[in-house]
């Protein structure tokens, strides 16, 4: 488990949060305030308020259908792409309102990258997959710069050594674990501030999973990561903060060690000990 | 009512009875304990019903398919035997006729000369010397030969007539004359003779003529026909009753009726699929055989057919063309087909593809649920209606427009109007198939693109379409094969002229149009002109088959990739 420095326990927790991120030594990157999401009549997320620390890994856990993915999608406004989804409440990134009319979701998504459960490389070459974001956002002035971005992104994703000599092969020709690292490289190529990962390892074998976990730990230095996972062990291994969702509500949120060793809520206790799920 | 119909009905009733008997018997055998039986009681019913109905109905079906040919063969064999004296007399008279011998010798001489002239012509051609003289000679010799052949045919006719007149004016005489006439007839005439005789004897349609010989032949068929009819009917009924009894005897508690019934069902299903396959095969084979006849008729100049630039099947254009077979260079047809297909695709691909993209990516579910069926209605419009539309609305409009722009030679029946309207007809194919493949692109790819900050059109252009591309290409290929095979619109709107042109405002002709024109009107299926339709059909079939195979392969690949 990653080390957590407890600096200041006096600070007041916000909303359902038991520990303000400041208490674990980070500053707040993403702050949500009363976020609710409805799909038509169905309420998928109820009034979620939480502060997510910067340069740390925050894990979202909870039984299937409890709204974890919905919560992630609320942060980069991916719910906009779903016809009947209605979002209310506020999401602040660095104090800036995400749901504001003036915010262009295209620009927002350049700042908030996302990695999905199933690796979804585009039907393009490995190079083009990574270069995709920089291209559509006009981040590279010329070819050399683009080459540089692709190389550093692949290196950061720990994939460079494996694909350096076959950048022109289709992205789909890689193995599942490599594909997942490819889409992580694709996400970090636009240099986002926040990376959302929705069950990034659920389609991978243990070795590939270990690779991704290692990568997540490295990425923590530069990025704010929010990951959804069904594996308690994974949450315990890679995250510094853990949020437990149940039936669309945030039940408990705090430092991972705290949540796993000393949960305050009975439901959290039951879930992490596998008594329901 | 026809006896066969009555028997068929009786068989159905027997089958139903067989089912009831089987079920009753099974319950009886189990003595009120269905669990003692191997299968459910109804399976025993089915088992007996199958044994009652299937063999008997098969026999009846076989009689229906082959019974009349059997009757024909037996009757005509009988009549030909009775005609033996006439045939002998005819052959004797023919060999004794001095005229016949002279004519035959003359024919032999002309054939030799033709052969020699043709060789000389070939040599002159290779030596690049003058060939006009030879060609003229060859033309004259061919005409001579035709004259002599006609004379021989006339002489035969005369002698046959004289011989037939010697037969007595009795029933036996008519029968002998019928056999003799049949013996002398060419194969296609023989078929006609039998068809007429049957028409007279059994009121099967209208005879093309009624003669004493046809009457006699028809009358000779009647006893055979009724013999077969009654014996087959009897045999079928006996088979049904026998089957019922035998199968009933089989029923016991341990009898595996279900497995037997399942076995029969799988055999029946297999047989039907075999029928479907054999039918296709039969069609292909008939195309191939008729095409071979055609190629034989044009003396195996297949390259001339495939690459010749002149299509005029009616007139002989070169004197040395034997039998004046006309010119069968199909390139103008291929070119016309290609031109119209290209025009149609220029309409169908963009419109179809863009509407598919709009419907699957942009439209609200509500709009989609209305627009998609409406678009598919286009596919249900009969092509003849499109033909009208092309001929009466689009054609004149285009002509006026072209004249307005200063192109004075514009015609109503043009490649452009046919192509445009055909394109409209094909839109629903392209859009519906593309819509399917676009929808098959996993949502995760779209999500991936959106999550990277792509706009809707970027996601569609850069991610969804490339992913769907193989499937879209497949859809387009299928549409092309559809366009190539389309007939009605081009028959009505493209015109008959076999022009070799790339000008879309001229009238062109297509493979399908020519097939229609070659086959309609002319009943004789032995001239090179008519046979060429089969060769064209073979080309068409091969082309569309290849396109379909490639297209389905491509689509299949695409499916595999995303499953
Ligand atoms: N597009 C949608 N339309 C309607 N309802 C949806 C949609 N997406 C999710 N839901 C509903 O919202 C609820 C929360 O879904 P969500 O995908 O956020 O759950 P989750 O916690 O990610 O579950 P899992 O662990 O299975 O991924 C579920 O009940 C789901 O049925
Ligand atoms: Mg989920």
mmCIF file of N, CA and C in Angstrom, chain B residues 389-428:
data_model
loop_
_atom_site.group_PDB
_atom_site.id
_atom_site.type_symbol
_atom_site.label_atom_id
_atom_site.label_comp_id
_atom_site.label_asym_id
_atom_site.label_seq_id
_atom_site.Cartn_x
_atom_site.Cartn_y
_atom_site.Cartn_z
ATOM 1 N N UNK B 389 -40.739 6.317 -64.183
ATOM 2 C CA UNK B 389 -40.240 7.585 -63.663
ATOM 3 C C UNK B 389 -39.057 8.060 -64.509
ATOM 4 N N UNK B 390 -38.164 7.116 -64.811
ATOM 5 C CA UNK B 390 -36.991 7.471 -65.611
ATOM 6 C C UNK B 390 -37.406 7.891 -67.017
ATOM 7 N N UNK B 391 -38.315 7.126 -67.591
ATOM 8 C CA UNK B 391 -38.665 7.340 -68.992
ATOM 9 C C UNK B 391 -39.506 8.597 -69.158
ATOM 10 N N UNK B 392 -40.453 8.803 -68.258
ATOM 11 C CA UNK B 392 -41.439 9.861 -68.470
ATOM 12 C C UNK B 392 -41.091 11.165 -67.768
ATOM 13 N N UNK B 393 -40.285 11.089 -66.726
ATOM 14 C CA UNK B 393 -40.014 12.322 -65.977
ATOM 15 C C UNK B 393 -38.550 12.738 -66.095
ATOM 16 N N UNK B 394 -37.667 11.837 -65.684
ATOM 17 C CA UNK B 394 -36.254 12.223 -65.632
ATOM 18 C C UNK B 394 -35.662 12.369 -67.033
ATOM 19 N N UNK B 395 -35.965 11.404 -67.919
ATOM 20 C CA UNK B 395 -35.405 11.432 -69.276
ATOM 21 C C UNK B 395 -35.714 12.732 -70.001
ATOM 22 N N UNK B 396 -37.021 13.074 -70.148
ATOM 23 C CA UNK B 396 -37.362 14.323 -70.842
ATOM 24 C C UNK B 396 -36.745 15.541 -70.179
ATOM 25 N N UNK B 397 -36.748 15.535 -68.835
ATOM 26 C CA UNK B 397 -36.182 16.686 -68.133
ATOM 27 C C UNK B 397 -34.708 16.851 -68.485
ATOM 28 N N UNK B 398 -33.952 15.731 -68.438
ATOM 29 C CA UNK B 398 -32.530 15.807 -68.740
ATOM 30 C C UNK B 398 -32.308 16.264 -70.175
ATOM 31 N N UNK B 399 -33.158 15.774 -71.071
ATOM 32 C CA UNK B 399 -33.015 16.141 -72.477
ATOM 33 C C UNK B 399 -33.202 17.649 -72.647
ATOM 34 N N UNK B 400 -34.291 18.154 -72.063
ATOM 35 C CA UNK B 400 -34.560 19.584 -72.158
ATOM 36 C C UNK B 400 -33.383 20.370 -71.587
ATOM 37 N N UNK B 401 -32.910 19.892 -70.458
ATOM 38 C CA UNK B 401 -31.845 20.591 -69.770
ATOM 39 C C UNK B 401 -30.581 20.609 -70.624
ATOM 40 N N UNK B 402 -30.261 19.453 -71.240
ATOM 41 C CA UNK B 402 -29.062 19.362 -72.073
ATOM 42 C C UNK B 402 -29.199 20.265 -73.286
ATOM 43 N N UNK B 403 -30.402 20.295 -73.879
ATOM 44 C CA UNK B 403 -30.615 21.156 -75.041
ATOM 45 C C UNK B 403 -30.470 22.614 -74.625
ATOM 46 N N UNK B 404 -31.012 22.910 -73.453
ATOM 47 C CA UNK B 404 -30.918 24.263 -72.917
ATOM 48 C C UNK B 404 -29.448 24.664 -72.757
ATOM 49 N N UNK B 405 -28.627 23.703 -72.354
ATOM 50 C CA UNK B 405 -27.208 23.998 -72.176
ATOM 51 C C UNK B 405 -26.462 24.000 -73.506
ATOM 52 N N UNK B 406 -27.166 23.690 -74.584
ATOM 53 C CA UNK B 406 -26.527 23.766 -75.886
ATOM 54 C C UNK B 406 -26.129 22.443 -76.490
ATOM 55 N N UNK B 407 -26.523 21.353 -75.855
ATOM 56 C CA UNK B 407 -26.216 20.042 -76.423
ATOM 57 C C UNK B 407 -27.447 19.589 -77.201
ATOM 58 N N UNK B 408 -27.402 19.804 -78.529
ATOM 59 C CA UNK B 408 -28.617 19.656 -79.328
ATOM 60 C C UNK B 408 -29.017 18.199 -79.548
ATOM 61 N N UNK B 409 -28.038 17.260 -79.483
ATOM 62 C CA UNK B 409 -28.340 15.872 -79.842
ATOM 63 C C UNK B 409 -28.918 15.060 -78.688
ATOM 64 N N UNK B 410 -29.264 15.717 -77.611
ATOM 65 C CA UNK B 410 -29.710 14.969 -76.437
ATOM 66 C C UNK B 410 -30.947 14.126 -76.764
ATOM 67 N N UNK B 411 -30.999 12.957 -76.174
ATOM 68 C CA UNK B 411 -32.136 12.056 -76.400
ATOM 69 C C UNK B 411 -32.825 11.773 -75.065
ATOM 70 N N UNK B 412 -34.043 11.274 -75.140
ATOM 71 C CA UNK B 412 -34.785 10.990 -73.915
ATOM 72 C C UNK B 412 -34.236 9.762 -73.211
ATOM 73 N N UNK B 413 -33.955 8.730 -74.010
ATOM 74 C CA UNK B 413 -33.434 7.505 -73.400
ATOM 75 C C UNK B 413 -31.929 7.623 -73.303
ATOM 76 N N UNK B 414 -31.439 8.001 -72.130
ATOM 77 C CA UNK B 414 -30.005 8.195 -72.015
ATOM 78 C C UNK B 414 -29.456 7.412 -70.835
ATOM 79 N N UNK B 415 -28.144 7.164 -70.912
ATOM 80 C CA UNK B 415 -27.484 6.475 -69.809
ATOM 81 C C UNK B 415 -27.681 7.246 -68.522
ATOM 82 N N UNK B 416 -27.671 8.573 -68.634
ATOM 83 C CA UNK B 416 -27.752 9.396 -67.433
ATOM 84 C C UNK B 416 -29.085 9.206 -66.721
ATOM 85 N N UNK B 417 -30.182 9.246 -67.466
ATOM 86 C CA UNK B 417 -31.472 9.140 -66.773
ATOM 87 C C UNK B 417 -31.630 7.755 -66.163
ATOM 88 N N UNK B 418 -31.223 6.714 -66.914
ATOM 89 C CA UNK B 418 -31.316 5.369 -66.342
ATOM 90 C C UNK B 418 -30.442 5.255 -65.109
ATOM 91 N N UNK B 419 -29.202 5.781 -65.193
ATOM 92 C CA UNK B 419 -28.273 5.669 -64.080
ATOM 93 C C UNK B 419 -28.758 6.416 -62.849
ATOM 94 N N UNK B 420 -29.249 7.636 -63.072
ATOM 95 C CA UNK B 420 -29.727 8.428 -61.929
ATOM 96 C C UNK B 420 -30.854 7.709 -61.203
ATOM 97 N N UNK B 421 -31.826 7.242 -61.983
ATOM 98 C CA UNK B 421 -32.983 6.606 -61.349
ATOM 99 C C UNK B 421 -32.571 5.288 -60.690
ATOM 100 N N UNK B 422 -31.664 4.575 -61.351
ATOM 101 C CA UNK B 422 -31.205 3.338 -60.729
ATOM 102 C C UNK B 422 -30.488 3.643 -59.423
ATOM 103 N N UNK B 423 -29.738 4.748 -59.430
ATOM 104 C CA UNK B 423 -29.065 5.164 -58.200
ATOM 105 C C UNK B 423 -30.062 5.375 -57.076
ATOM 106 N N UNK B 424 -31.176 6.038 -57.404
ATOM 107 C CA UNK B 424 -32.204 6.263 -56.383
ATOM 108 C C UNK B 424 -32.737 4.932 -55.879
ATOM 109 N N UNK B 425 -32.909 4.003 -56.808
ATOM 110 C CA UNK B 425 -33.438 2.706 -56.406
ATOM 111 C C UNK B 425 -32.488 2.003 -55.425
ATOM 112 N N UNK B 426 -31.176 2.233 -55.622
ATOM 113 C CA UNK B 426 -30.193 1.486 -54.827
ATOM 114 C C UNK B 426 -29.912 2.146 -53.477
ATOM 115 N N UNK B 427 -30.313 3.416 -53.348
ATOM 116 C CA UNK B 427 -30.039 4.131 -52.086
ATOM 117 C C UNK B 427 -30.388 3.293 -50.856
ATOM 118 N N UNK B 428 -31.594 2.724 -50.785
ATOM 119 C CA UNK B 428 -31.912 1.983 -49.556
ATOM 120 C C UNK B 428 -30.986 0.800 -49.299
#
